Amino acid sequence: MSFGRGRPSVVVLNVGGTRYSLAREGLKDFPLRRVSRLHGCVSERDVLEVCDDYDRERNEYFFDRHAEAFGFIMLYVRHGHLRFVPRMCELSFYNEMVYWGLECSHLDYCCQRRLDDRMSDTYTCYSAEECAAPGGGTAQEGSSPTAPPPGGDKKWLERMRRTFEEPTSSLAAQILAMVSIVFVIISMVVLCASTMPEWRAAQNQSMEEQSRYTAESMREPSGIIEAICIGWFTAECIVRFIVSKNKCEFVKRPLNIIDLLAITPYYISVLVTVFTGENSQLQRAGVTLRVLRMMRIFWVIKLARHFIGLQTLGLTLKRCYREMVMLLIFVCVAMAIFSALSQLLEHGLKLGKPNEGYASIPAACWWVIISMTTVGYGDVCPVTIPGRILGGICVVSGIVLLALPITFIYHSFVQCYHELKFRSARYSRSLSAEFLN
């Protein structure tokens, strides 16, 4: 049965009893993802996966959804503004938006604020009701995202996966997360202490010897502690890879890539040390080894697995990359303008004694960036009256330019935080159910 050839050029959408006529060719690029999926349906089975019912004779698609809410969504399709339906729950309207393929960012600014406040208020009631349910379950059987799949082996693998991936899913997961945090903290303390002169004096090593891997340095307390931490992180990464559902997706995840970047330099350094020994000619790679060793600082990002705050930050940056790029463009344009003008006023026109801090436009860029961000180190500052006036304009412009994209980033941050809190609350329901049984 083909829905693409010999079919009427007009399709009818029946949403809650309200009928809408649309051109079939217009479905392909329709702003609502669920409606646009109808264009690619090639069988009646595909159609029924998108809508609730289908009348072949009248070429009419039925959707059992809120008619008034869809009317407001169609106003967004026509005019580009999406607002809440009066006297309708914000969360109910948001569910309608998600069903049709829209997101919170499509709402107007005022409605986004209302939705954020509503979700914040609902989270408290939601988490209390979830925790009060018998056995940590929900009102609907089988709706919990933490329910393990049937089967002994699959159940064991799912339990192991949740233990390593979700720190709040069980008591064992929380203990494992705490141990991992302790190893991260120990590793960071040793890394920071190893750069202190007092530490090097206690180890009786010179600056050059401390900065490269040698057989003796690996047998010292700091080397032993580093090896133990690396061993723990390596074992944790291998186990998480083994129990993961999709190995390709596991490798593509940002946090897993960071784990590899933090672990791999140690083994590369050990291999280089084993093959070069104390050969002075081959030890010219010492600079590279120092860079690789300093990459252990990426272990701090491993804490994002265990803290919702860091997860929220990463998810916000992922969703707001357009706003971040826009912010960088604002800053770069302002730097180009103000650096050129400041170099001209302070050095190029020679109104007085040339200010060497503005000898070139690239040198003036340093002054522009610390002025726009209101840091103001004071190492470079204008001395002429026109330069000081320009400096005041630069500071005020920086405050305005940096504040413009912040509102978008703020709303995305709030939304990401609520999403992660909801997920964490659901996994916390089974904290003691499985392992105490």
Short mmCIF file of N, CA and C in Angstrom, two decimals, residues 89-249:
data_model
loop_
_atom_site.label_atom_id
_atom_site.label_comp_id
_atom_site.label_asym_id
_atom_site.label_seq_id
_atom_site.Cartn_x
_atom_site.Cartn_y
_atom_site.Cartn_z
N CYS A 89 -3.01 24.01 32.30
CA CYS A 89 -1.80 23.73 33.07
C CYS A 89 -0.57 23.83 32.16
N GLU A 90 0.46 24.49 32.65
CA GLU A 90 1.68 24.66 31.86
C GLU A 90 2.32 23.32 31.50
N LEU A 91 2.31 22.39 32.44
CA LEU A 91 2.92 21.08 32.17
C LEU A 91 2.11 20.29 31.15
N SER A 92 0.78 20.43 31.18
CA SER A 92 -0.05 19.74 30.19
C SER A 92 0.22 20.28 28.79
N PHE A 93 0.34 21.61 28.69
CA PHE A 93 0.65 22.19 27.39
C PHE A 93 2.05 21.80 26.93
N TYR A 94 2.98 21.71 27.90
CA TYR A 94 4.33 21.29 27.54
C TYR A 94 4.34 19.85 27.03
N ASN A 95 3.48 18.99 27.60
CA ASN A 95 3.37 17.62 27.09
C ASN A 95 2.86 17.60 25.65
N GLU A 96 1.90 18.49 25.36
CA GLU A 96 1.42 18.60 23.99
C GLU A 96 2.54 19.07 23.05
N MET A 97 3.35 20.01 23.52
CA MET A 97 4.47 20.48 22.71
C MET A 97 5.43 19.35 22.40
N VAL A 98 5.77 18.57 23.41
CA VAL A 98 6.71 17.46 23.21
C VAL A 98 6.12 16.44 22.25
N TYR A 99 4.82 16.18 22.35
CA TYR A 99 4.17 15.22 21.46
C TYR A 99 4.30 15.64 20.00
N TRP A 100 4.11 16.93 19.73
CA TRP A 100 4.17 17.40 18.36
C TRP A 100 5.59 17.72 17.89
N GLY A 101 6.57 17.64 18.79
CA GLY A 101 7.96 17.81 18.38
C GLY A 101 8.55 19.17 18.67
N LEU A 102 7.98 19.90 19.63
CA LEU A 102 8.53 21.20 19.99
C LEU A 102 9.26 21.09 21.32
N GLU A 103 10.07 22.10 21.62
CA GLU A 103 10.85 22.12 22.84
C GLU A 103 10.55 23.39 23.63
N CYS A 104 11.09 23.44 24.84
CA CYS A 104 10.87 24.59 25.70
C CYS A 104 11.39 25.88 25.06
N SER A 105 12.46 25.78 24.28
CA SER A 105 13.06 26.97 23.68
C SER A 105 12.15 27.63 22.65
N HIS A 106 11.13 26.92 22.15
CA HIS A 106 10.22 27.51 21.18
C HIS A 106 9.22 28.47 21.85
N LEU A 107 9.06 28.37 23.16
CA LEU A 107 8.13 29.26 23.86
C LEU A 107 8.67 30.68 23.90
N ASP A 108 7.77 31.63 24.02
CA ASP A 108 8.18 33.00 24.23
C ASP A 108 8.83 33.14 25.61
N TYR A 109 9.57 34.22 25.79
CA TYR A 109 10.37 34.39 27.01
C TYR A 109 9.52 34.32 28.27
N CYS A 110 8.37 35.01 28.28
CA CYS A 110 7.55 35.03 29.49
C CYS A 110 7.00 33.65 29.82
N CYS A 111 6.64 32.88 28.80
CA CYS A 111 6.11 31.54 29.03
C CYS A 111 7.22 30.58 29.47
N GLN A 112 8.44 30.80 29.00
CA GLN A 112 9.55 29.98 29.47
C GLN A 112 9.75 30.17 30.97
N ARG A 113 9.63 31.40 31.45
CA ARG A 113 9.77 31.64 32.88
C ARG A 113 8.67 30.93 33.66
N ARG A 114 7.45 30.99 33.15
CA ARG A 114 6.34 30.31 33.82
C ARG A 114 6.56 28.80 33.87
N LEU A 115 7.06 28.24 32.79
CA LEU A 115 7.31 26.80 32.76
C LEU A 115 8.42 26.42 33.72
N ASP A 116 9.48 27.22 33.78
CA ASP A 116 10.58 26.94 34.72
C ASP A 116 10.09 26.96 36.16
N ASP A 117 9.29 27.95 36.50
CA ASP A 117 8.76 28.03 37.87
C ASP A 117 7.83 26.86 38.16
N ARG A 118 7.03 26.49 37.20
CA ARG A 118 6.09 25.38 37.38
C ARG A 118 6.84 24.07 37.58
N MET A 119 7.86 23.83 36.78
CA MET A 119 8.64 22.61 36.91
C MET A 119 9.39 22.58 38.24
N SER A 120 9.86 23.73 38.68
CA SER A 120 10.56 23.79 39.96
C SER A 120 9.62 23.45 41.11
N ASP A 121 8.38 23.97 41.07
CA ASP A 121 7.41 23.67 42.12
C ASP A 121 6.96 22.22 42.06
N THR A 122 6.80 21.69 40.86
CA THR A 122 6.30 20.33 40.70
C THR A 122 7.32 19.30 41.14
N TYR A 123 8.60 19.62 40.99
CA TYR A 123 9.64 18.64 41.32
C TYR A 123 9.57 18.23 42.79
N THR A 124 9.32 19.19 43.68
CA THR A 124 9.27 18.88 45.11
C THR A 124 8.12 17.91 45.39
N CYS A 125 6.95 18.20 44.83
CA CYS A 125 5.80 17.31 45.06
C CYS A 125 6.02 15.96 44.40
N TYR A 126 6.63 15.96 43.23
CA TYR A 126 6.86 14.71 42.51
C TYR A 126 7.78 13.79 43.28
N SER A 127 8.90 14.33 43.76
CA SER A 127 9.86 13.50 44.47
C SER A 127 9.28 12.98 45.77
N ALA A 128 8.43 13.78 46.46
CA ALA A 128 7.82 13.31 47.70
C ALA A 128 6.84 12.17 47.44
N GLU A 129 6.05 12.28 46.38
CA GLU A 129 5.11 11.22 46.05
C GLU A 129 5.83 9.95 45.61
N GLU A 130 6.94 10.11 44.88
CA GLU A 130 7.68 8.94 44.43
C GLU A 130 8.27 8.18 45.61
N CYS A 131 8.85 8.92 46.57
CA CYS A 131 9.46 8.27 47.72
C CYS A 131 8.42 7.63 48.62
N ALA A 132 7.18 8.15 48.63
CA ALA A 132 6.14 7.59 49.48
C ALA A 132 5.51 6.35 48.90
N ALA A 133 5.73 6.08 47.63
CA ALA A 133 5.13 4.91 47.00
C ALA A 133 5.73 3.64 47.59
N PRO A 134 4.95 2.56 47.75
CA PRO A 134 5.45 1.33 48.34
C PRO A 134 6.56 0.73 47.50
N GLY A 135 7.63 0.38 48.14
CA GLY A 135 8.75 -0.25 47.46
C GLY A 135 9.51 0.67 46.56
N GLY A 136 9.24 1.98 46.70
CA GLY A 136 9.95 2.94 45.86
C GLY A 136 9.47 2.97 44.45
N GLY A 137 8.28 2.37 44.14
CA GLY A 137 7.79 2.30 42.79
C GLY A 137 6.84 3.43 42.49
N THR A 138 6.31 3.43 41.29
CA THR A 138 5.35 4.43 40.86
C THR A 138 3.97 3.83 40.84
N ALA A 139 3.01 4.68 40.51
CA ALA A 139 1.63 4.21 40.49
C ALA A 139 1.38 3.26 39.35
N GLN A 140 2.16 3.39 38.27
CA GLN A 140 2.00 2.55 37.11
C GLN A 140 3.08 1.49 37.10
N GLU A 141 2.66 0.26 37.02
CA GLU A 141 3.62 -0.83 37.02
C GLU A 141 4.42 -0.82 35.73
N GLY A 142 5.71 -1.04 35.87
CA GLY A 142 6.58 -1.13 34.71
C GLY A 142 6.98 0.18 34.13
N SER A 143 6.57 1.31 34.74
CA SER A 143 6.93 2.61 34.18
C SER A 143 8.23 3.14 34.72
N SER A 144 8.83 2.50 35.71
CA SER A 144 10.07 3.00 36.30
C SER A 144 11.22 2.79 35.35
N PRO A 145 12.07 3.82 35.12
CA PRO A 145 13.20 3.65 34.22
C PRO A 145 14.27 2.77 34.79
N THR A 146 14.17 2.45 36.07
CA THR A 146 15.19 1.62 36.67
C THR A 146 14.81 0.15 36.68
N ALA A 147 13.64 -0.19 36.12
CA ALA A 147 13.23 -1.58 36.14
C ALA A 147 14.16 -2.41 35.29
N PRO A 148 14.78 -3.46 35.83
CA PRO A 148 15.73 -4.25 35.08
C PRO A 148 15.03 -5.14 34.08
N PRO A 149 15.66 -5.46 32.99
CA PRO A 149 15.05 -6.32 32.00
C PRO A 149 15.00 -7.74 32.50
N PRO A 150 14.06 -8.55 31.97
CA PRO A 150 13.94 -9.93 32.41
C PRO A 150 15.15 -10.73 31.98
N GLY A 151 15.34 -11.86 32.69
CA GLY A 151 16.47 -12.72 32.36
C GLY A 151 17.58 -12.56 33.36
N GLY A 152 18.18 -13.69 33.78
CA GLY A 152 19.21 -13.63 34.80
C GLY A 152 20.44 -12.86 34.37
N ASP A 153 21.02 -13.22 33.21
CA ASP A 153 22.24 -12.57 32.75
C ASP A 153 22.00 -11.10 32.44
N LYS A 154 20.89 -10.80 31.75
CA LYS A 154 20.60 -9.42 31.41
C LYS A 154 20.34 -8.59 32.66
N LYS A 155 19.68 -9.20 33.63
CA LYS A 155 19.41 -8.48 34.87
C LYS A 155 20.71 -8.15 35.59
N TRP A 156 21.64 -9.08 35.59
CA TRP A 156 22.92 -8.84 36.24
C TRP A 156 23.70 -7.76 35.53
N LEU A 157 23.71 -7.80 34.18
CA LEU A 157 24.43 -6.78 33.42
C LEU A 157 23.79 -5.41 33.61
N GLU A 158 22.46 -5.37 33.64
CA GLU A 158 21.78 -4.10 33.84
C GLU A 158 22.07 -3.54 35.22
N ARG A 159 22.13 -4.42 36.21
CA ARG A 159 22.44 -3.96 37.57
C ARG A 159 23.87 -3.42 37.64
N MET A 160 24.80 -4.10 36.99
CA MET A 160 26.19 -3.62 36.96
C MET A 160 26.29 -2.29 36.22
N ARG A 161 25.56 -2.18 35.12
CA ARG A 161 25.63 -0.95 34.34
C ARG A 161 25.11 0.23 35.15
N ARG A 162 23.98 0.05 35.84
CA ARG A 162 23.43 1.13 36.65
C ARG A 162 24.34 1.44 37.83
N THR A 163 25.02 0.43 38.36
CA THR A 163 25.93 0.67 39.48
C THR A 163 27.07 1.58 39.08
N PHE A 164 27.59 1.41 37.86
CA PHE A 164 28.73 2.22 37.41
C PHE A 164 28.30 3.52 36.75
N GLU A 165 27.09 3.56 36.17
CA GLU A 165 26.67 4.74 35.42
C GLU A 165 25.82 5.70 36.25
N GLU A 166 25.03 5.17 37.20
CA GLU A 166 24.11 6.01 37.97
C GLU A 166 24.47 5.93 39.45
N PRO A 167 25.18 6.93 39.98
CA PRO A 167 25.64 6.86 41.39
C PRO A 167 24.50 6.81 42.41
N THR A 168 23.29 7.23 42.04
CA THR A 168 22.18 7.24 43.00
C THR A 168 21.25 6.05 42.83
N SER A 169 21.61 5.08 41.98
CA SER A 169 20.70 3.98 41.70
C SER A 169 20.69 2.93 42.81
N SER A 170 21.73 2.82 43.62
CA SER A 170 21.79 1.79 44.66
C SER A 170 22.83 2.18 45.69
N LEU A 171 22.85 1.43 46.78
CA LEU A 171 23.83 1.67 47.83
C LEU A 171 25.24 1.35 47.33
N ALA A 172 25.36 0.25 46.57
CA ALA A 172 26.67 -0.11 46.02
C ALA A 172 27.18 0.95 45.05
N ALA A 173 26.27 1.55 44.27
CA ALA A 173 26.67 2.60 43.33
C ALA A 173 27.17 3.83 44.08
N GLN A 174 26.54 4.16 45.19
CA GLN A 174 27.00 5.31 45.97
C GLN A 174 28.38 5.04 46.59
N ILE A 175 28.60 3.82 47.07
CA ILE A 175 29.91 3.48 47.64
C ILE A 175 30.98 3.54 46.55
N LEU A 176 30.66 3.00 45.37
CA LEU A 176 31.61 3.03 44.26
C LEU A 176 31.92 4.46 43.84
N ALA A 177 30.90 5.31 43.83
CA ALA A 177 31.12 6.71 43.46
C ALA A 177 32.01 7.42 44.49
N MET A 178 31.80 7.14 45.76
CA MET A 178 32.63 7.76 46.79
C MET A 178 34.08 7.33 46.68
N VAL A 179 34.31 6.05 46.40
CA VAL A 179 35.69 5.57 46.23
C VAL A 179 36.35 6.24 45.03
N SER A 180 35.60 6.38 43.94
CA SER A 180 36.14 7.04 42.75
C SER A 180 36.47 8.50 43.04
N ILE A 181 35.61 9.17 43.80
CA ILE A 181 35.87 10.57 44.16
C ILE A 181 37.13 10.68 45.01
N VAL A 182 37.32 9.74 45.94
CA VAL A 182 38.52 9.76 46.79
C VAL A 182 39.77 9.61 45.95
N PHE A 183 39.75 8.70 44.98
CA PHE A 183 40.93 8.52 44.11
C PHE A 183 41.19 9.77 43.28
N VAL A 184 40.15 10.43 42.79
CA VAL A 184 40.34 11.67 42.02
C VAL A 184 40.98 12.74 42.89
N ILE A 185 40.49 12.89 44.12
CA ILE A 185 41.03 13.91 45.01
C ILE A 185 42.49 13.62 45.35
N ILE A 186 42.80 12.35 45.65
CA ILE A 186 44.19 11.99 45.97
C ILE A 186 45.10 12.28 44.79
N SER A 187 44.64 11.92 43.59
CA SER A 187 45.47 12.15 42.40
C SER A 187 45.72 13.63 42.19
N MET A 188 44.68 14.47 42.38
CA MET A 188 44.85 15.91 42.19
C MET A 188 45.78 16.50 43.25
N VAL A 189 45.67 16.03 44.49
CA VAL A 189 46.54 16.53 45.55
C VAL A 189 48.00 16.19 45.25
N VAL A 190 48.26 14.96 44.82
CA VAL A 190 49.63 14.56 44.49
C VAL A 190 50.15 15.36 43.30
N LEU A 191 49.30 15.58 42.29
CA LEU A 191 49.74 16.35 41.12
C LEU A 191 50.10 17.78 41.51
N CYS A 192 49.27 18.42 42.34
CA CYS A 192 49.55 19.79 42.76
C CYS A 192 50.79 19.85 43.65
N ALA A 193 50.92 18.89 44.56
CA ALA A 193 52.06 18.91 45.48
C ALA A 193 53.37 18.64 44.77
N SER A 194 53.33 17.86 43.69
CA SER A 194 54.57 17.53 42.98
C SER A 194 55.19 18.73 42.29
N THR A 195 54.44 19.82 42.11
CA THR A 195 55.00 21.02 41.49
C THR A 195 55.56 22.00 42.51
N MET A 196 55.45 21.72 43.80
CA MET A 196 55.95 22.62 44.84
C MET A 196 57.45 22.41 45.05
N PRO A 197 58.22 23.47 45.23
CA PRO A 197 59.66 23.31 45.48
C PRO A 197 59.96 22.49 46.73
N GLU A 198 59.13 22.63 47.76
CA GLU A 198 59.37 21.86 48.98
C GLU A 198 59.24 20.36 48.71
N TRP A 199 58.30 19.98 47.86
CA TRP A 199 58.11 18.57 47.53
C TRP A 199 59.33 18.05 46.78
N ARG A 200 59.84 18.83 45.85
CA ARG A 200 61.00 18.38 45.08
C ARG A 200 62.24 18.30 45.97
N ALA A 201 62.36 19.23 46.91
CA ALA A 201 63.50 19.17 47.81
C ALA A 201 63.43 17.93 48.70
N ALA A 202 62.22 17.58 49.13
CA ALA A 202 62.07 16.39 49.95
C ALA A 202 62.39 15.12 49.18
N GLN A 203 62.15 15.14 47.91
CA GLN A 203 62.45 13.98 47.07
C GLN A 203 63.90 13.96 46.59
N ASN A 204 64.68 15.03 46.93
CA ASN A 204 66.09 15.13 46.54
C ASN A 204 66.26 15.01 45.03
N GLN A 205 65.44 15.75 44.31
CA GLN A 205 65.54 15.74 42.86
C GLN A 205 65.63 17.17 42.37
N SER A 206 66.31 17.32 41.26
CA SER A 206 66.41 18.63 40.63
C SER A 206 65.17 18.89 39.80
N MET A 207 65.04 20.12 39.31
CA MET A 207 63.89 20.48 38.49
C MET A 207 63.81 19.61 37.24
N GLU A 208 64.94 19.33 36.64
CA GLU A 208 64.93 18.53 35.40
C GLU A 208 64.55 17.10 35.67
N GLU A 209 65.04 16.53 36.75
CA GLU A 209 64.74 15.15 37.05
C GLU A 209 63.29 14.97 37.46
N GLN A 210 62.74 15.97 38.13
CA GLN A 210 61.35 15.86 38.57
C GLN A 210 60.38 15.96 37.41
N SER A 211 60.79 16.61 36.33
CA SER A 211 59.87 16.91 35.25
C SER A 211 59.76 15.80 34.23
N ARG A 212 60.49 14.69 34.40
CA ARG A 212 60.37 13.61 33.44
C ARG A 212 60.24 12.28 34.16
N TYR A 213 59.64 11.33 33.49
CA TYR A 213 59.44 10.01 34.05
C TYR A 213 60.75 9.22 33.99
N THR A 214 61.16 8.68 35.11
CA THR A 214 62.31 7.78 35.15
C THR A 214 61.94 6.57 35.97
N ALA A 215 62.78 5.57 35.93
CA ALA A 215 62.50 4.35 36.70
C ALA A 215 62.50 4.64 38.18
N GLU A 216 63.40 5.55 38.64
CA GLU A 216 63.44 5.87 40.07
C GLU A 216 62.20 6.63 40.51
N SER A 217 61.74 7.57 39.67
CA SER A 217 60.57 8.38 40.06
C SER A 217 59.31 7.53 40.18
N MET A 218 59.23 6.46 39.40
CA MET A 218 58.06 5.60 39.47
C MET A 218 58.03 4.75 40.73
N ARG A 219 59.21 4.55 41.35
CA ARG A 219 59.26 3.75 42.57
C ARG A 219 59.13 4.62 43.82
N GLU A 220 59.01 5.93 43.65
CA GLU A 220 58.85 6.82 44.79
C GLU A 220 57.39 6.84 45.23
N PRO A 221 57.09 7.34 46.44
CA PRO A 221 55.70 7.34 46.92
C PRO A 221 54.72 8.00 45.95
N SER A 222 55.12 9.14 45.37
CA SER A 222 54.20 9.80 44.43
C SER A 222 53.94 8.93 43.21
N GLY A 223 54.98 8.25 42.72
CA GLY A 223 54.80 7.36 41.58
C GLY A 223 53.92 6.17 41.90
N ILE A 224 54.07 5.64 43.11
CA ILE A 224 53.24 4.50 43.52
C ILE A 224 51.78 4.92 43.65
N ILE A 225 51.55 6.08 44.26
CA ILE A 225 50.17 6.57 44.40
C ILE A 225 49.55 6.82 43.03
N GLU A 226 50.33 7.40 42.13
CA GLU A 226 49.83 7.64 40.78
C GLU A 226 49.48 6.34 40.08
N ALA A 227 50.33 5.31 40.24
CA ALA A 227 50.06 4.02 39.60
C ALA A 227 48.79 3.38 40.15
N ILE A 228 48.58 3.50 41.46
CA ILE A 228 47.37 2.93 42.06
C ILE A 228 46.12 3.63 41.54
N CYS A 229 46.17 4.96 41.46
CA CYS A 229 45.02 5.71 40.95
C CYS A 229 44.73 5.36 39.49
N ILE A 230 45.80 5.26 38.70
CA ILE A 230 45.61 4.90 37.29
C ILE A 230 45.03 3.50 37.18
N GLY A 231 45.49 2.59 38.03
CA GLY A 231 44.95 1.23 38.00
C GLY A 231 43.46 1.20 38.31
N TRP A 232 43.04 1.99 39.29
CA TRP A 232 41.62 2.05 39.62
C TRP A 232 40.80 2.62 38.46
N PHE A 233 41.26 3.74 37.88
CA PHE A 233 40.53 4.36 36.79
C PHE A 233 40.47 3.45 35.57
N THR A 234 41.57 2.74 35.32
CA THR A 234 41.59 1.82 34.17
C THR A 234 40.61 0.68 34.37
N ALA A 235 40.62 0.08 35.56
CA ALA A 235 39.69 -1.02 35.84
C ALA A 235 38.25 -0.55 35.75
N GLU A 236 37.97 0.64 36.27
CA GLU A 236 36.62 1.19 36.22
C GLU A 236 36.17 1.41 34.78
N CYS A 237 37.06 1.95 33.96
CA CYS A 237 36.72 2.21 32.55
C CYS A 237 36.49 0.91 31.79
N ILE A 238 37.30 -0.11 32.05
CA ILE A 238 37.15 -1.40 31.36
C ILE A 238 35.83 -2.06 31.74
N VAL A 239 35.50 -2.05 33.03
CA VAL A 239 34.24 -2.67 33.47
C VAL A 239 33.05 -1.95 32.87
N ARG A 240 33.09 -0.62 32.86
CA ARG A 240 31.98 0.14 32.29
C ARG A 240 31.84 -0.13 30.80
N PHE A 241 32.96 -0.35 30.12
CA PHE A 241 32.90 -0.68 28.69
C PHE A 241 32.29 -2.07 28.48
N ILE A 242 32.63 -3.02 29.33
CA ILE A 242 32.14 -4.39 29.18
C ILE A 242 30.63 -4.46 29.40
N VAL A 243 30.13 -3.75 30.41
CA VAL A 243 28.71 -3.85 30.75
C VAL A 243 27.84 -2.87 29.97
N SER A 244 28.43 -2.04 29.14
CA SER A 244 27.64 -1.07 28.38
C SER A 244 26.80 -1.78 27.32
N LYS A 245 25.65 -1.19 27.01
CA LYS A 245 24.75 -1.78 26.03
C LYS A 245 25.27 -1.60 24.61
N ASN A 246 25.69 -0.39 24.30
CA ASN A 246 26.16 -0.07 22.95
C ASN A 246 27.62 0.38 23.04
N LYS A 247 28.53 -0.45 22.54
CA LYS A 247 29.96 -0.15 22.65
C LYS A 247 30.34 1.08 21.84
N CYS A 248 29.75 1.24 20.66
CA CYS A 248 30.09 2.41 19.83
C CYS A 248 29.62 3.70 20.50
N GLU A 249 28.41 3.67 21.05
CA GLU A 249 27.92 4.85 21.74
C GLU A 249 28.75 5.14 22.99
#
